[in-house]
Each structure stands twice: as structure tokens, then as C-alpha cells.
Short mmCIF file of C-alpha atoms in Angstrom, two decimals:
data_model
loop_
_atom_site.label_atom_id
_atom_site.label_comp_id
_atom_site.label_asym_id
_atom_site.label_seq_id
_atom_site.Cartn_x
_atom_site.Cartn_y
_atom_site.Cartn_z
CA MET A 28 166.60 114.36 134.20
CA ALA A 29 163.78 116.50 132.86
CA MET A 30 164.77 119.78 131.42
CA GLU A 31 163.47 122.69 133.42
CA SER A 32 161.15 125.16 131.76
CA ALA A 33 161.70 128.81 131.53
CA GLU A 34 158.36 129.41 133.15
CA SER A 35 159.26 127.06 136.09
CA ILE A 36 162.53 128.97 136.72
CA ARG A 37 160.60 132.24 136.44
CA SER A 38 158.03 131.13 139.06
CA ILE A 39 160.70 129.93 141.50
CA PHE A 40 162.60 133.22 140.96
CA VAL A 41 159.56 135.28 141.67
CA THR A 42 158.74 133.38 144.80
CA GLY A 43 162.39 133.82 145.93
CA LEU A 44 162.18 137.56 145.35
CA ARG A 45 158.92 137.82 147.29
CA ASP A 46 160.53 135.73 150.14
CA ALA A 47 163.57 138.11 150.06
CA HIS A 48 161.37 141.12 150.17
CA ALA A 49 159.55 139.68 153.27
CA LEU A 50 162.90 138.75 154.75
CA GLU A 51 164.17 142.36 154.40
CA ASN A 52 160.96 143.63 156.00
CA GLN A 53 161.56 141.25 158.91
CA ALA A 54 165.15 142.53 159.17
CA LEU A 55 163.87 146.11 159.35
CA SER A 56 161.51 145.18 162.25
CA ILE A 57 164.35 143.43 164.07
CA MET A 58 166.90 146.24 163.59
CA ASN A 59 164.45 149.06 164.43
CA ARG A 60 163.51 147.38 167.63
CA GLN A 61 167.14 146.74 168.53
CA ILE A 62 168.13 150.39 167.79
CA GLU A 63 165.34 151.59 169.99
CA ARG A 64 166.87 149.71 173.02
CA LEU A 65 170.66 150.11 172.44
CA GLU A 66 172.14 152.45 175.06
CA ASN A 67 175.61 151.06 175.89
CA TYR A 68 176.65 149.97 172.45
CA PRO A 69 176.88 153.07 170.23
CA ASP A 70 179.01 151.40 167.54
CA MET A 71 176.31 148.66 167.14
CA ALA A 72 173.59 151.26 167.07
CA ALA A 73 175.38 153.25 164.35
CA ARG A 74 176.00 150.24 162.24
CA LEU A 75 172.40 149.11 162.57
CA ARG A 76 171.12 152.51 161.57
CA SER A 77 173.34 152.31 158.51
CA HIS A 78 172.12 148.90 157.65
CA VAL A 79 168.55 150.01 157.91
CA GLU A 80 169.29 152.46 155.12
CA GLU A 81 170.94 149.69 153.10
CA THR A 82 167.94 147.45 153.77
CA ASN A 83 165.60 150.03 152.44
CA GLY A 84 167.68 150.15 149.36
CA GLN A 85 167.61 146.35 149.09
CA ILE A 86 163.81 146.44 149.37
CA SER A 87 163.73 149.03 146.58
CA ARG A 88 165.95 146.85 144.36
CA LEU A 89 163.79 143.79 144.88
CA GLU A 90 160.66 145.85 144.06
CA GLN A 91 162.45 147.04 140.93
CA ILE A 92 163.17 143.58 139.81
CA LEU A 93 159.60 142.34 140.63
CA THR A 94 158.17 145.31 138.61
CA SER A 95 160.41 144.47 135.72
CA LEU A 96 158.85 140.96 135.74
CA ASP A 97 155.31 142.50 135.93
CA GLU A 98 155.06 141.11 139.48
CA SER A 99 154.71 142.57 142.98
CA HIS A 100 155.81 141.69 146.49
CA SER A 101 153.47 139.73 148.74
CA ALA A 102 151.80 141.95 151.36
CA ILE A 103 150.87 138.94 153.36
CA LYS A 104 154.37 137.62 153.49
CA ASP A 105 155.80 140.98 154.35
CA LEU A 106 153.23 141.47 157.20
CA GLY A 107 153.95 137.94 158.53
CA ALA A 108 157.74 138.48 158.41
CA SER A 109 157.49 141.84 160.04
CA LEU A 110 155.38 140.48 162.90
CA MET A 111 157.91 137.65 163.30
CA GLY A 112 160.71 140.14 163.35
CA ASN A 113 159.02 142.15 166.10
CA MET A 114 158.32 138.99 168.13
CA ALA A 115 161.96 137.90 167.87
CA ALA A 116 163.21 141.24 169.03
CA LEU A 117 160.64 141.29 171.91
CA THR A 118 161.75 137.78 172.98
CA HIS A 119 165.43 138.97 173.24
CA SER A 120 164.53 142.16 175.10
CA VAL A 121 163.50 140.07 178.34
CA ALA A 122 166.84 138.30 178.29
CA GLY A 123 169.43 139.42 180.68
CA ASP A 124 172.02 139.18 177.94
CA GLU A 125 169.92 140.79 175.24
CA ILE A 126 172.79 142.35 173.38
CA LEU A 127 174.60 138.97 173.14
CA LYS A 128 171.47 137.18 171.94
CA ASN A 129 170.90 139.91 169.40
CA SER A 130 174.42 139.79 168.25
CA PHE A 131 174.17 135.91 167.72
CA ALA A 132 170.87 136.26 165.95
CA ASN A 133 172.01 139.11 163.76
CA PHE A 134 175.06 137.01 162.65
CA ALA A 135 172.80 134.20 161.80
CA PHE A 136 170.25 136.31 160.07
CA GLU A 137 172.80 138.22 157.98
CA ASN A 138 174.34 134.98 156.84
CA PHE A 139 170.85 133.71 156.00
CA GLU A 140 170.30 136.80 153.73
CA VAL A 141 173.77 136.16 152.11
CA ALA A 142 172.57 132.60 151.14
CA SER A 143 169.23 134.08 149.91
CA TYR A 144 170.96 136.54 147.64
CA ARG A 145 173.42 134.01 146.41
CA SER A 146 170.58 131.66 145.43
CA LEU A 147 168.62 134.44 143.70
CA ILE A 148 171.59 135.48 141.69
CA ASN A 149 172.00 131.80 140.51
CA MET A 150 168.33 131.71 139.60
CA ALA A 151 168.50 135.04 137.68
CA LYS A 152 171.49 133.81 135.74
CA ARG A 153 169.81 130.40 134.96
CA GLY A 154 166.51 132.14 134.00
CA GLY A 155 168.13 134.75 131.80
CA PHE A 156 167.09 137.60 134.12
CA ASP A 157 170.34 139.44 133.45
CA SER A 158 169.20 142.89 134.53
CA ALA A 159 168.44 141.53 138.02
CA VAL A 160 171.97 140.24 138.62
CA PRO A 161 173.72 143.58 139.42
CA LEU A 162 170.92 144.69 141.72
CA LEU A 163 171.03 141.33 143.57
CA GLU A 164 174.83 141.46 143.72
CA ALA A 165 174.77 144.93 145.24
CA SER A 166 172.42 143.51 147.99
CA LEU A 167 174.64 140.53 148.43
CA GLN A 168 177.69 142.61 149.02
CA GLU A 169 175.85 144.82 151.57
CA GLU A 170 174.75 141.64 153.45
CA LYS A 171 178.21 140.18 153.35
CA ALA A 172 179.66 143.41 154.69
CA MET A 173 177.12 143.46 157.58
CA ALA A 174 177.73 139.80 158.42
CA ALA A 175 181.39 140.48 158.51
CA TRP A 176 180.98 143.49 160.69
CA VAL A 177 178.80 141.59 163.21
CA GLU A 178 181.46 138.81 163.28
CA GLN A 179 184.35 141.29 163.70
CA HIS A 180 182.58 143.12 166.60
CA LEU A 181 181.29 140.12 168.49
CA ASP A 182 184.38 139.91 170.70
CA ALA A 183 184.18 143.70 171.47
CA VAL A 184 180.44 143.47 172.26
CA THR A 185 181.02 140.51 174.58
CA GLU A 186 183.89 142.31 176.33
CA ARG A 187 181.76 145.44 176.75
CA TYR A 188 178.86 143.36 178.11
CA LEU A 189 181.12 141.54 180.56
CA THR A 190 182.72 144.89 181.78
CA LEU A 191 179.37 146.52 182.27
CA ALA A 192 177.75 143.51 183.91
CA SER A 193 180.69 143.13 186.28
CA SER A 194 180.47 146.72 187.34
CA GLY A 195 176.68 146.35 188.08
CA ALA A 196 175.71 148.65 185.15
CA GLN A 197 172.93 147.96 182.75
CA ALA A 198 174.65 145.64 180.26
CA SER A 199 171.97 143.98 178.36
CA HIS A 200 171.23 146.80 175.98
#
């Protein structure tokens, strides 16, 4: 097995950081669209608003790491991911069970972000980018907490949806 070069690890790490930055921009687009439409799920709206603030902090941490490496985020990746996030949110908005689809997607998305940060932490450690590790770990903990929150509230969201739908009320959002 060939030994990996420090430059190779750095390059992979920078690409991962740029991807994570774009991913967080996508998350903002998705959450902001969802918040606009949430009427009957105040707990979900409040948690999403809180996570928007966390996500803005995650973006700042990623930019801090990139700057420390004399790199910047990719505007093209950010724009593409943001557009994809808006399209995903719009796709769910026409579904009769929008809140359920959003909850499923949010759970998957949060766990994807958890995996991304775990991988970035591994890269940072392997590449000797020690100052990045605490910043990435802070973001990882926020993503784990959000994934756990979505999982813990899925049954309550489903029950509320069923109750509203059964009574003829607007249940989808």
C-alpha cells in the first residue's frame, strides 16, 4: 500500500470542507423553506429556527478552517446545493403529507451531516490539522443533537398529523 502524501490528505480535506460548506448552505435553504410553511407544528418550527442559528455557526466554523488553510469555500458548490435544497423543499410542499416527508428527509439529512463531520474529523487528525478538530467536533455535536431531536419527535409529529388529518384540518404543514 502506497503511503499517502500530506498534500493528498490536505487536498481531500479541503474538498471535504468545501462540500460540507455547500451542504450547510443546502440545509439552510431546506430549513428556511420549511419554517415558512410550518403552521401546525410549533415545536418543529422552533427547533428548526434554533438549528438555522447553529447552521450559520457551522458555516462560520468551516470558513474559519478554510481560511486557516489559505483556502475558501466554493461559490459554485454553495449555489448548486442551495438550489437543490430549495427544490427539495418545494417538492415536498405539494405532498399531502408534507410534514411527514420533511421529517423523514430531515432525519436522513442530519445523519448525512453527522457522517460528513465524522469523516472530516478523521481527515483533520490524519492530516495534522489539529486546530480544526474542536471546530468540527462542535458542529458534529450539534448535528447529532438535531438528528436525535428529529428522531425523538417523529412519533409526536406523526400523531399530530393523524389527529389533524382525521379532523379535516390542514395537517400537511
